[in-house]
CSV table of C-alpha atoms in Angstrom, one decimal:
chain,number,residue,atom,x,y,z
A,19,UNK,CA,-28.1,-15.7,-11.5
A,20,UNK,CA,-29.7,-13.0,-9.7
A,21,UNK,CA,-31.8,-15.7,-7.7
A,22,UNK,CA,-29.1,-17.2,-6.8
A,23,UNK,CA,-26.9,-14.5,-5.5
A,24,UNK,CA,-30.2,-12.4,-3.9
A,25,UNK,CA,-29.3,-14.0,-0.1
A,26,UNK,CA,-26.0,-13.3,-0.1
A,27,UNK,CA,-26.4,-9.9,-1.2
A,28,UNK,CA,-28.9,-9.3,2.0
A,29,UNK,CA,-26.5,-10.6,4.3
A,30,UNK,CA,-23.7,-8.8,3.1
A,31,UNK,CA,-25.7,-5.3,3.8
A,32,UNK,CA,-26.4,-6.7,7.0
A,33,UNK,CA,-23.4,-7.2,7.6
A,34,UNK,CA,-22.1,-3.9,6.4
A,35,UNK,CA,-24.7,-2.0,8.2
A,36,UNK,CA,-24.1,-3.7,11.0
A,37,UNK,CA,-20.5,-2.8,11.4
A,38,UNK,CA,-20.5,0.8,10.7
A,39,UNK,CA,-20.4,3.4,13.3
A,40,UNK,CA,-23.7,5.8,12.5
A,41,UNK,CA,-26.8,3.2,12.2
A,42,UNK,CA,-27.7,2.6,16.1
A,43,UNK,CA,-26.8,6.7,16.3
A,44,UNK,CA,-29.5,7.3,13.1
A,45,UNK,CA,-32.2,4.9,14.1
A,46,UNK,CA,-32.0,6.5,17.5
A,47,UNK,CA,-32.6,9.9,16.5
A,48,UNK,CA,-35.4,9.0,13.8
A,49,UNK,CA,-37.0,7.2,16.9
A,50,UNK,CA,-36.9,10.2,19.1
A,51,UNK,CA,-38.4,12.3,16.3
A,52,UNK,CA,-41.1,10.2,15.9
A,53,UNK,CA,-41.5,9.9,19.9
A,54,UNK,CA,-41.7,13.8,20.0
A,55,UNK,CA,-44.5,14.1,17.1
A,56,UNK,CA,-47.1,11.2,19.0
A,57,UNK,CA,-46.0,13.1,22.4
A,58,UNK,CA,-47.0,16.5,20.7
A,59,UNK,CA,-50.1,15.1,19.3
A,60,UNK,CA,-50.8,13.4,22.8
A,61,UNK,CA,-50.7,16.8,24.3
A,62,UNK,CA,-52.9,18.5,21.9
A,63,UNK,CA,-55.6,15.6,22.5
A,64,UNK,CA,-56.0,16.4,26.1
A,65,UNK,CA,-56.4,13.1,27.3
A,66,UNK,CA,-53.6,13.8,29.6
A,67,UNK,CA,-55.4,13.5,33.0
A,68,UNK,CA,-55.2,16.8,34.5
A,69,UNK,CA,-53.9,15.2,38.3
A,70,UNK,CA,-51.1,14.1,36.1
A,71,UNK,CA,-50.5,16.8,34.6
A,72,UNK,CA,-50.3,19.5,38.5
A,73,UNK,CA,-48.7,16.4,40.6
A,74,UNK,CA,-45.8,15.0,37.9
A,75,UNK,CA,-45.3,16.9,34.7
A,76,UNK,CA,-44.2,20.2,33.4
A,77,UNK,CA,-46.7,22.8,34.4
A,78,UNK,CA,-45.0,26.1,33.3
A,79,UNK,CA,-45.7,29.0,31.3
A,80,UNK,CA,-44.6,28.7,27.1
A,81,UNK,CA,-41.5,31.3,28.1
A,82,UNK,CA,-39.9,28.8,30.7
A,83,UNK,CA,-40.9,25.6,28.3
A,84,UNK,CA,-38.9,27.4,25.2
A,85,UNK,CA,-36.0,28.1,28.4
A,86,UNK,CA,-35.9,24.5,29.4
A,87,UNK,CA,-35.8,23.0,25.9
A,88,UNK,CA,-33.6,25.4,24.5
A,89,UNK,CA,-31.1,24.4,27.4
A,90,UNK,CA,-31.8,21.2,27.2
A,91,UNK,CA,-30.8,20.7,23.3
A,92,UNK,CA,-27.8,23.1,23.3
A,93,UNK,CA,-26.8,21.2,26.1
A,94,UNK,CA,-27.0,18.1,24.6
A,95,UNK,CA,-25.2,18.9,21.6
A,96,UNK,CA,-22.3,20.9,23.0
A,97,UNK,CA,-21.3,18.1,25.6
A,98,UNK,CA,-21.8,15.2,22.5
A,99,UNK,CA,-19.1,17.2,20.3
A,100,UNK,CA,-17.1,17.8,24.0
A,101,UNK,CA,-16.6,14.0,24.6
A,102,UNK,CA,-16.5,12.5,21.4
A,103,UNK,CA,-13.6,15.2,20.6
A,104,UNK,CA,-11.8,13.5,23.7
A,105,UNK,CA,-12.7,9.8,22.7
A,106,UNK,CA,-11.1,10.6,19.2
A,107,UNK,CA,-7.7,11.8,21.1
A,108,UNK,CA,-7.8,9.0,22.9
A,109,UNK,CA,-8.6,6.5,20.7
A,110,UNK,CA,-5.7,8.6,18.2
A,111,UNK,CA,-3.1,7.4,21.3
A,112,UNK,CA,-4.6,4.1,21.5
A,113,UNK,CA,-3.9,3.4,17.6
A,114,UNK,CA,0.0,4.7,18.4
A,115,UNK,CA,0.2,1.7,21.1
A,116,UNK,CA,-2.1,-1.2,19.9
A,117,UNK,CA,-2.8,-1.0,16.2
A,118,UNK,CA,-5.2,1.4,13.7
A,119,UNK,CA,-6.9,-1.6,12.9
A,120,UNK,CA,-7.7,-2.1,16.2
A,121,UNK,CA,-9.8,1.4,16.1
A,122,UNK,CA,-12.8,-0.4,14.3
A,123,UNK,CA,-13.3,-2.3,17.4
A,124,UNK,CA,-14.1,0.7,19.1
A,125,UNK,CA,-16.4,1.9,15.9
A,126,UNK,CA,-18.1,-1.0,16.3
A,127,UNK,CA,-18.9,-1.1,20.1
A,128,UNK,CA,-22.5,-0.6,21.3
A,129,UNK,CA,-22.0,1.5,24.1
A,130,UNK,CA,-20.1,4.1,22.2
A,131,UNK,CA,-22.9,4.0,19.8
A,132,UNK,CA,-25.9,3.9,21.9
A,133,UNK,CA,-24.0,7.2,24.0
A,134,UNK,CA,-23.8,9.3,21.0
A,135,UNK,CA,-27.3,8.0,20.0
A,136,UNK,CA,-28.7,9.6,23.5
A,137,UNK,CA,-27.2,12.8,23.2
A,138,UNK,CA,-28.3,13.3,19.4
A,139,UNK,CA,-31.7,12.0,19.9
A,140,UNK,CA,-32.4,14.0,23.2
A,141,UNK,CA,-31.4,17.1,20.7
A,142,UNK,CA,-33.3,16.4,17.8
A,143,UNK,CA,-36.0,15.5,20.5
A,144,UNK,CA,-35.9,18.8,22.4
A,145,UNK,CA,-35.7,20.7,18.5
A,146,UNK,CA,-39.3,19.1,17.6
A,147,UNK,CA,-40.8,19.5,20.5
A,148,UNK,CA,-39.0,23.7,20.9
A,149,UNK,CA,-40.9,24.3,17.7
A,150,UNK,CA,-44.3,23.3,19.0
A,151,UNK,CA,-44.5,25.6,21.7
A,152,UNK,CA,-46.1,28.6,21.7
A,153,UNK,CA,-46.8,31.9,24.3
A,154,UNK,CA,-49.9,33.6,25.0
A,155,UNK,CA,-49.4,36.1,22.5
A,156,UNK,CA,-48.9,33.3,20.3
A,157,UNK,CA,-51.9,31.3,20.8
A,158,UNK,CA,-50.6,29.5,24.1
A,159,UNK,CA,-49.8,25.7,23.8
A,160,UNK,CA,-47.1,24.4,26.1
A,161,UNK,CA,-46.8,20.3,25.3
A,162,UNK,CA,-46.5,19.4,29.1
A,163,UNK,CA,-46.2,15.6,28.4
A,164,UNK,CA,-43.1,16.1,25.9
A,165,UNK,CA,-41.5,18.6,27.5
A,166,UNK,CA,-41.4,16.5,31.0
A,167,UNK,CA,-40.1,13.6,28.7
A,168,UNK,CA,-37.6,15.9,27.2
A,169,UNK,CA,-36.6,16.3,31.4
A,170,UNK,CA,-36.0,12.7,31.9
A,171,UNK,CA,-34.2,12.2,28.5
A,172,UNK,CA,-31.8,15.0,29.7
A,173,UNK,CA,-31.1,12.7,32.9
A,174,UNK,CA,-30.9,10.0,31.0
A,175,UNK,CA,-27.8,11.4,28.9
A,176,UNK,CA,-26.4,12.4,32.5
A,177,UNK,CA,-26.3,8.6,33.1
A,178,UNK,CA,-25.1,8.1,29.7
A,179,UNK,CA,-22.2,10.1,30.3
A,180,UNK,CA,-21.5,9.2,33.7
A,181,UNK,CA,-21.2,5.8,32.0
A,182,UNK,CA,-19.1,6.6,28.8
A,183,UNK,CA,-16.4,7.8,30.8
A,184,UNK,CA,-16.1,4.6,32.7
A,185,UNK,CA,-16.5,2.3,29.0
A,186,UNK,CA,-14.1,4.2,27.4
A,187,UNK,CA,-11.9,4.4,30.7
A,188,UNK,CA,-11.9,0.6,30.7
A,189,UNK,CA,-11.9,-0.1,26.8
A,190,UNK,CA,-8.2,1.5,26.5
A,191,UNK,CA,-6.8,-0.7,28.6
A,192,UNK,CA,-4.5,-3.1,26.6
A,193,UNK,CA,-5.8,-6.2,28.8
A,194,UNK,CA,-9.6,-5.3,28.0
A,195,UNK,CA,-8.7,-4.9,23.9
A,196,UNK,CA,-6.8,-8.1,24.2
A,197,UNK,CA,-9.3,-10.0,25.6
A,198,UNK,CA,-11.5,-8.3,22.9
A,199,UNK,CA,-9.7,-9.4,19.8
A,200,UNK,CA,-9.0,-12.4,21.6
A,201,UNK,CA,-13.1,-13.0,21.6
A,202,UNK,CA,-13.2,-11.9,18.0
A,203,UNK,CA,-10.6,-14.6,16.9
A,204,UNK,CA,-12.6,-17.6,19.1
A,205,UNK,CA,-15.5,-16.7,17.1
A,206,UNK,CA,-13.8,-16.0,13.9
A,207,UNK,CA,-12.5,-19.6,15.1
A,208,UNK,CA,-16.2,-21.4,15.4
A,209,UNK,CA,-17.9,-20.3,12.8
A,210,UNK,CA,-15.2,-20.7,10.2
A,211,UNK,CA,-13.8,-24.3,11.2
A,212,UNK,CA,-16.0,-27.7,11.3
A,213,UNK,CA,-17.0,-30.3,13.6
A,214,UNK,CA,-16.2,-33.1,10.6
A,215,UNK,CA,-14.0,-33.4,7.9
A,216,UNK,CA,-14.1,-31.2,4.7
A,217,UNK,CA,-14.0,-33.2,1.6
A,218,UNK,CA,-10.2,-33.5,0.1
A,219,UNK,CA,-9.2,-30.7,-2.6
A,220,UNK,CA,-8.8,-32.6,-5.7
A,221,UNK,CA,-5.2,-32.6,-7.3
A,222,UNK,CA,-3.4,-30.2,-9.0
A,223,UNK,CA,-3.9,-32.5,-12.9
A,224,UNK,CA,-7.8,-32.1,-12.5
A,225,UNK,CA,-7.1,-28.4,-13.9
A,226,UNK,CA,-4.9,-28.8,-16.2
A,227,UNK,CA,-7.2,-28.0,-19.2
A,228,UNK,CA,-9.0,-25.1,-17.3
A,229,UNK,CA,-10.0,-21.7,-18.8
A,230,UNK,CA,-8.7,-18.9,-16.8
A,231,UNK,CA,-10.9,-16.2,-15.8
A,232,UNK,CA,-9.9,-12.8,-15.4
A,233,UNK,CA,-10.6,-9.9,-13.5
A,234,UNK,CA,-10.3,-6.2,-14.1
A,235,UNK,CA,-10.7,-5.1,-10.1
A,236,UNK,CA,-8.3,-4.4,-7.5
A,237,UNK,CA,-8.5,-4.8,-3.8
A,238,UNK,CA,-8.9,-6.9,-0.8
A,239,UNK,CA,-11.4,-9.9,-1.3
A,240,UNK,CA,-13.7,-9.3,1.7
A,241,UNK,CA,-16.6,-11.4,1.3
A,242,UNK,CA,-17.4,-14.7,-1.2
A,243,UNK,CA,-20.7,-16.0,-1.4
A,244,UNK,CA,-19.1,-19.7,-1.9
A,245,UNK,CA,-22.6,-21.8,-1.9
A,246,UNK,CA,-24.1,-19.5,-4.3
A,247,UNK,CA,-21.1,-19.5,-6.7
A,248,UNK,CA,-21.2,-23.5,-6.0
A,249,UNK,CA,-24.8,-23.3,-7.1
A,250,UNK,CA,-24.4,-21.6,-10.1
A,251,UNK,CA,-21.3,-23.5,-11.2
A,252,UNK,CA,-23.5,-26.8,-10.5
A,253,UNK,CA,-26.3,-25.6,-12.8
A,254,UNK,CA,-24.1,-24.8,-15.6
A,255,UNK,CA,-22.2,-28.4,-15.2
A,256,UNK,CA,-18.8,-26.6,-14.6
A,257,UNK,CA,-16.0,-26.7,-11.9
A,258,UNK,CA,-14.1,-23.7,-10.6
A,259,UNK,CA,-11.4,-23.1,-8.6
A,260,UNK,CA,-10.4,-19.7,-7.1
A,261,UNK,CA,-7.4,-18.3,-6.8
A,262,UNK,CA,-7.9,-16.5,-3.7
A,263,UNK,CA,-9.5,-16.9,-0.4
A,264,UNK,CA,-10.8,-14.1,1.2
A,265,UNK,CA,-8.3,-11.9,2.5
A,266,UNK,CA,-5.9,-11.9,-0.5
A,267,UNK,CA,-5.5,-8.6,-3.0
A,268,UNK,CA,-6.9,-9.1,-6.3
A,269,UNK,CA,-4.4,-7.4,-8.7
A,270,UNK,CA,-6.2,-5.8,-12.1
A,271,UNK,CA,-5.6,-7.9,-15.0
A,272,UNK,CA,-4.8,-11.2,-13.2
A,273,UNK,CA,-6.6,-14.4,-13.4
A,274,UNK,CA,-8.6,-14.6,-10.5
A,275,UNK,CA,-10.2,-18.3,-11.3
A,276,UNK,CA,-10.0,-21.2,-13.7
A,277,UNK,CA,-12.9,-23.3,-14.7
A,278,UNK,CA,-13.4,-26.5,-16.8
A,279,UNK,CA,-15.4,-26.6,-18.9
A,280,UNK,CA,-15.4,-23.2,-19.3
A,281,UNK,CA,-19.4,-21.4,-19.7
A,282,UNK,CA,-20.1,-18.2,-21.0
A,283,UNK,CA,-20.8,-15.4,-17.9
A,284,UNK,CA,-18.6,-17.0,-15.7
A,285,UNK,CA,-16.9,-13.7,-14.8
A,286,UNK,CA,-20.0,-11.7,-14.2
A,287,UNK,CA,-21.2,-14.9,-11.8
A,288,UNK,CA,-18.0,-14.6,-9.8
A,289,UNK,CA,-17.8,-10.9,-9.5
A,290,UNK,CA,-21.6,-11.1,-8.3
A,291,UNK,CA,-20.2,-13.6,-5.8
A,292,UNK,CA,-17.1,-11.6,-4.2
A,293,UNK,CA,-17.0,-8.3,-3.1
A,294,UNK,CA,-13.4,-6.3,-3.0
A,295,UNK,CA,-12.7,-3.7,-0.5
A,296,UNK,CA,-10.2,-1.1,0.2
A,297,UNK,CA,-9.2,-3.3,3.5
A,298,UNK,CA,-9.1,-6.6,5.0
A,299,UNK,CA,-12.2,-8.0,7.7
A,300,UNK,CA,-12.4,-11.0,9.8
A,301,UNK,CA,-15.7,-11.7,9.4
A,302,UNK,CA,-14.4,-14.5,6.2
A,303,UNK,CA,-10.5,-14.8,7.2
A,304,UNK,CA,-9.7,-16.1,10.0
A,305,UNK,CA,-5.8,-15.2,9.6
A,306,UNK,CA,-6.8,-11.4,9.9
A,307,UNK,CA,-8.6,-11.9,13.1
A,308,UNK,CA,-5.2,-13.0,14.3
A,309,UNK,CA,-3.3,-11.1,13.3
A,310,UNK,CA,-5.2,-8.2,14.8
A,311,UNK,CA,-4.3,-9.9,18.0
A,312,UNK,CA,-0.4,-10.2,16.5
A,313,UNK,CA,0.0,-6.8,15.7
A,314,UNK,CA,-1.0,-5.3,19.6
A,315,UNK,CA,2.3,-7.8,21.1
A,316,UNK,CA,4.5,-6.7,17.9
A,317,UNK,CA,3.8,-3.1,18.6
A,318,UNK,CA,4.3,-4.0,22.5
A,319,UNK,CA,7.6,-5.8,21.5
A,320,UNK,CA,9.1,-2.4,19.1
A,321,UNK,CA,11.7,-0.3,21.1
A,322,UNK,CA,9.4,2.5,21.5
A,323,UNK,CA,6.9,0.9,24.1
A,324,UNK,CA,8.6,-2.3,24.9
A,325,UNK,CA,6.2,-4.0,26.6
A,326,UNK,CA,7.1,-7.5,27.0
A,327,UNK,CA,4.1,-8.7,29.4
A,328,UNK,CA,1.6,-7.2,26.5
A,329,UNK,CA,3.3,-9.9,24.2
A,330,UNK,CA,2.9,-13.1,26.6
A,331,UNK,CA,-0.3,-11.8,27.6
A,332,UNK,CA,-1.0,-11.8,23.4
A,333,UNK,CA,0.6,-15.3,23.7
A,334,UNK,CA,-1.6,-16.6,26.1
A,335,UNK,CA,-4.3,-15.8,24.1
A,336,UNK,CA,-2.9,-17.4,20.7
A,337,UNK,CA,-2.5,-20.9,23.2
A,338,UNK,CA,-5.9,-20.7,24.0
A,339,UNK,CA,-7.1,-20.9,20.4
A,340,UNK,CA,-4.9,-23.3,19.4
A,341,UNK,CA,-6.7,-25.5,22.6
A,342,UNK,CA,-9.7,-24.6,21.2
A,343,UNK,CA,-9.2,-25.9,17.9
A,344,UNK,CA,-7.9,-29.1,18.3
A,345,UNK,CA,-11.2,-30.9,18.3
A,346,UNK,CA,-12.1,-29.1,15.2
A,347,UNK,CA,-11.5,-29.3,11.1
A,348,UNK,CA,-9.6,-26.7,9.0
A,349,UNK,CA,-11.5,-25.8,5.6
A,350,UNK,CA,-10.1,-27.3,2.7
A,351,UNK,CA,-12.3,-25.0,0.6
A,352,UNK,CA,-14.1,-27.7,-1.5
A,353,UNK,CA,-18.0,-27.4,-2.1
A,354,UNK,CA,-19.5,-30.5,-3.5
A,355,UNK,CA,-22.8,-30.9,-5.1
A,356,UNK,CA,-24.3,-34.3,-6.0
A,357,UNK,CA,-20.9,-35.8,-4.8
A,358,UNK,CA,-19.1,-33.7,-7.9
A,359,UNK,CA,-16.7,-30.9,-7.0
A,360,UNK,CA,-18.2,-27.4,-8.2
A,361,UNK,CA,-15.7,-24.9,-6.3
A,362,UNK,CA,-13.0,-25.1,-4.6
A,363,UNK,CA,-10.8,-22.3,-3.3
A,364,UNK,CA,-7.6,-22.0,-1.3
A,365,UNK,CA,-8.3,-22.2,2.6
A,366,UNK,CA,-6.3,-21.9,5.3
A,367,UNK,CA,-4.5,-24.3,7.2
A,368,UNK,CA,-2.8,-25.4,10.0
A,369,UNK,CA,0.8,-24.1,9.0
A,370,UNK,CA,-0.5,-21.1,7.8
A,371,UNK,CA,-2.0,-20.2,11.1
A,372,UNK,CA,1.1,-20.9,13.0
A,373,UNK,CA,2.4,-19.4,11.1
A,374,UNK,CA,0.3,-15.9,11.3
A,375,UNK,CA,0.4,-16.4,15.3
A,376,UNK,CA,3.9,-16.4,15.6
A,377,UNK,CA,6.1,-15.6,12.9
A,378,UNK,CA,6.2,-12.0,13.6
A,379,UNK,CA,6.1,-12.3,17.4
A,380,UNK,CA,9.1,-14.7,17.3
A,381,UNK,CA,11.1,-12.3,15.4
A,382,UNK,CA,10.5,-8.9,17.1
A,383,UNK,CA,11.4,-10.9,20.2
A,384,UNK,CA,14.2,-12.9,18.9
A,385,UNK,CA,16.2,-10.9,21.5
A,386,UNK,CA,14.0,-11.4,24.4
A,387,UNK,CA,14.1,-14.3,26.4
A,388,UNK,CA,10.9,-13.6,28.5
A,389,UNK,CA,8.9,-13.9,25.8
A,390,UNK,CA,10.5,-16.7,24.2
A,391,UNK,CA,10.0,-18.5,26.9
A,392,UNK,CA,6.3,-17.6,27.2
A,393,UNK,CA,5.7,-18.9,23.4
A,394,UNK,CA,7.9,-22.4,24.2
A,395,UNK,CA,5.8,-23.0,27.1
A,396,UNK,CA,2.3,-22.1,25.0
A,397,UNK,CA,3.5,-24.6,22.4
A,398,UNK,CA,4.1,-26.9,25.3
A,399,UNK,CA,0.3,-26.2,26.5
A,400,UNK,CA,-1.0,-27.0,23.0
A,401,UNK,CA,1.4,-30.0,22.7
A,402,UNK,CA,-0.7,-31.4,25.5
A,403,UNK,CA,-3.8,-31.3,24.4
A,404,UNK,CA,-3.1,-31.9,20.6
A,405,UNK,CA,-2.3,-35.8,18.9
A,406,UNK,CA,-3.0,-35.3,15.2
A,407,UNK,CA,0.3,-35.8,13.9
A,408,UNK,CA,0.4,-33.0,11.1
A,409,UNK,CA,-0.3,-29.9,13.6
A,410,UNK,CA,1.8,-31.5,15.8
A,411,UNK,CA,4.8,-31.3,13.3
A,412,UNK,CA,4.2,-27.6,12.7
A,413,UNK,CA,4.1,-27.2,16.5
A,414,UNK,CA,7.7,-28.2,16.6
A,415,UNK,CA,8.9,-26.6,14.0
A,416,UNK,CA,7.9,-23.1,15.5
A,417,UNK,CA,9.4,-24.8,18.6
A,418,UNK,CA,12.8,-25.3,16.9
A,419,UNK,CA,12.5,-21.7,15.5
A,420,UNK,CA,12.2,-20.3,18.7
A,421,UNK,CA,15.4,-22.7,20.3
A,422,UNK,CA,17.3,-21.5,16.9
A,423,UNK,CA,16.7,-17.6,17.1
A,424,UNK,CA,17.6,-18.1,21.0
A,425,UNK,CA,20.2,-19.7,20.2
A,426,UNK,CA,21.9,-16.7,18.0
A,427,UNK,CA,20.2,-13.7,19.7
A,428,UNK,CA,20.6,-14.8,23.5
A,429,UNK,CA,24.1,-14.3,25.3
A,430,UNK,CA,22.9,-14.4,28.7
A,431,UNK,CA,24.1,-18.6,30.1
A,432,UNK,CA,21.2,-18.8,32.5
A,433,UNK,CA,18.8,-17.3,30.2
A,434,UNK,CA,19.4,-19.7,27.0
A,435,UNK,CA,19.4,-22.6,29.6
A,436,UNK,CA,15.9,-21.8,30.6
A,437,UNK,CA,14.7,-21.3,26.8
A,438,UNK,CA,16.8,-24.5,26.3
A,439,UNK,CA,14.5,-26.5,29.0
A,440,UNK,CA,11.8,-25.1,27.8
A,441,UNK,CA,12.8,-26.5,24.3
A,442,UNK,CA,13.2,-30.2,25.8
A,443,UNK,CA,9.8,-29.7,27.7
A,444,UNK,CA,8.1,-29.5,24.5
A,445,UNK,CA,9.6,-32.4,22.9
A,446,UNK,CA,9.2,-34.6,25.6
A,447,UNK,CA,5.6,-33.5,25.6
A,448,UNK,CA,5.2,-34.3,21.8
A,449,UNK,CA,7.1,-37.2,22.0
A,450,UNK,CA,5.5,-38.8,25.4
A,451,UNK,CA,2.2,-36.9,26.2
A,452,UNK,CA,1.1,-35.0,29.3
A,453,UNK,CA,2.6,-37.7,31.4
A,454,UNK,CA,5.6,-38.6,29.6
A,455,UNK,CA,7.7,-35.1,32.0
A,456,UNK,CA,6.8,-37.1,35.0
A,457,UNK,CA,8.3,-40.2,33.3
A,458,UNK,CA,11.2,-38.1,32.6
A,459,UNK,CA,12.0,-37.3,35.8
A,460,UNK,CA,11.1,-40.5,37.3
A,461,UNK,CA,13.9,-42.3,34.7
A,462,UNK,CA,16.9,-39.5,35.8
């Protein structure tokens, strides 16, 4: 079972590692350390050439060295702590506006990472190299190579800086995070839909005789190592269904699976093959990745900000996806192998993403008829590209939500007219196609 489970271990540490905050930062400073110690052992070899050495480096006395990299690290360090102590206000005024969630997106950016990363490497750098130098009393050794290095690194945070304030500048604007998220969800998007069909879930009778399988943990299912769960199900000649999809809450105590026939060790080979956390990630559930982008228009849409072209600009967004999808199949969360069903799981599906996109949208903006609008004529845009006829349905009944709400939240005459029109657009583009509003018109 360990064999079997080994990869998708691996990957999920990758994938841990790769989204918190302090690697890039750590690997850069264990880097500069190491740079300091071959620079420092470069020096001490003399095969610095000495025309190098009076035209371009450091070619000072051990009491300015020990001034210049004692300024250089305390520097470092004190303007680090300065602007990250901003970056957390305002990232702590961002959250207020767009979302908490929305603050590992910022954790997880490169640029933030790779400018703290400068700043403490250049510090530890300047430490290392502080420590090697000595005065004539001393036994004089001045490392000109790394302390001219040291020089450069201390422009180079300059640039850094110069740079952060711009990235962070440009990463708090709502349009940029959107756009961000709205990236996020795309890929959450490919790599978690299909270019062909996913075998059919087999009926709810094949379980009937099941063995339920229970777990003692609590918390959100984050990641679910499906094919090696399928593997080990395979092996032992059994069939398992989960109860939950990655993104649920797995209460203690509660059946988490049911498998027929049941096989002893079962529960140990599907905790191995799920990992719970105290929080929800997209990186498996493609509903969470939406409704990151959900919550920043339902935040715009509360009476606080009321920010209505945040919302439609959200909108847009959620119409693009639903473009991009069309050619592309849903999971059905069925793993075959050897044409027999091993696992299956719930998956999402189409009425359960509408449903994420625009529930909560449509109801903090019942009263609103800009944004009502804005999600009629987005349906309309996806209307036009979609034909199959089951996401079509659900596309009309979020259609008929919207005309309904309007209808009993919207006094204005000239305002429900519009959401009205907007109302017939869509059906006449379900009903008829792209061309079928020109037909319209042509037959009035």
């Amino acid at each position: 079972m360990n064999r079997i489970f080994r990869e998708s271990s691996a990957s999920q540490l990758f994938n841990d590692l790769n989204d918190t905050f302090w690697l890039v930062p750590a690997l850069m400073v264990v880097g500069d350390v190491v740079m300091a110690l071959g620079m420092l052992q470069l020096d001490r070899s003399e095969l610095v050439p000495r025309w190098l050495l009076e035209d371009w480096l450091y070619d000072g006395s051990g009491t300015g060295a020990r001034t210049l990299l004692g300024t250089v690290a305390s520097s470092t360090i004190g303007v680090a702590g300065t602007v990250f102590s901003i970056a957390i206000a305002v990232l702590s005024l961002a959250a207020g506006q767009m979302g908490p969630r929305l603050l590992r997106n910022f954790t997880r950016d490169r640029g933030n990472q790779f400018t703290l990363g400068a700043f403490l490497a250049t510090f530890s750098y300047a430490l290392i190299v502080l420590r090697s130098v000595r005065t004539q009393d001393e036994g004089a050794f001045v490392p000109h190579l790394a302390l001219s290095v040291s020089i450069l690194m201390a422009f180079v945070c300059v640039a850094m800086l110069v740079h952060f304030v711009g990235h962070m500048a440009g990463r708090i604007n709502v349009d940029t995070v959107i756009e961000l998220v709205s990236d996020e969800v795309q890929s959450a998007m490919r790599r978690l839909t299909a270019e062909e069909p996913r075998p059919d879930p087999p009926p709810y009778l094949f379980w009937a005789d099941a063995t339920a399988v229970i777990d003692p943990r609590r918390g959100y299912l984050q990641h679910l190592d499906d094919k090696g769960l399928a593997d080990w199900a395979a092996k032992h000649k059994t069939a398992i269904r989960l109860l939950v999809r990655p993104g649920d809450f797995v209460f203690p105590g509660v059946a988490i699976a049911v498998m027929m026939p049941p096989v002893a060790d079962a529960d140990d080979a599907i905790r191995t093959a799920t990992v719970l956390g105290a929080q929800r990630v997209s990186s498996a559930d493609l509903e969470f990745a939406v409704r990151q982008l959900v919550d920043v228009a339902v935040r715009a849409l509360s009476p606080g900000i009321n920010d209505p072209h945040t919302a439609m600009s959200v909108v847009d967004r959620l119409g693009a996806a639903l473009c991009e999808i069309v050619p592309r199949h849903l999971p059905t969360g069925v793993l075959l192998r050897d044409e027999r069903v091993v696992l299956a799981m719930p998956s999402v599906n189409c009425q359960g993403l509408l449903d994420a996109m625009f529930h909560m949208i449509r109801q903090n903006a019942s009263g609103g008829a800009a944004v009502l609008i804005r999600m009629l004529d987005v349906l309309t845009a996806a209307a036009r590209v979609e034909r199959d006829y089951h996401r079509m349905r659900h596309l009309g009944r979020h259609a008929d939500l919207i005309a309904g709400d309007a209808d009993h939240n919207i006094s204005t005459p000239s305002d429900l007219a519009d959401i009205r029109a907007r109302h017939t657009a869509f059906l006449t583009m379900r009903e008829h196609g792209p061309l079928g509003q020109f037909r319209a018109v042509q037959i009035v």
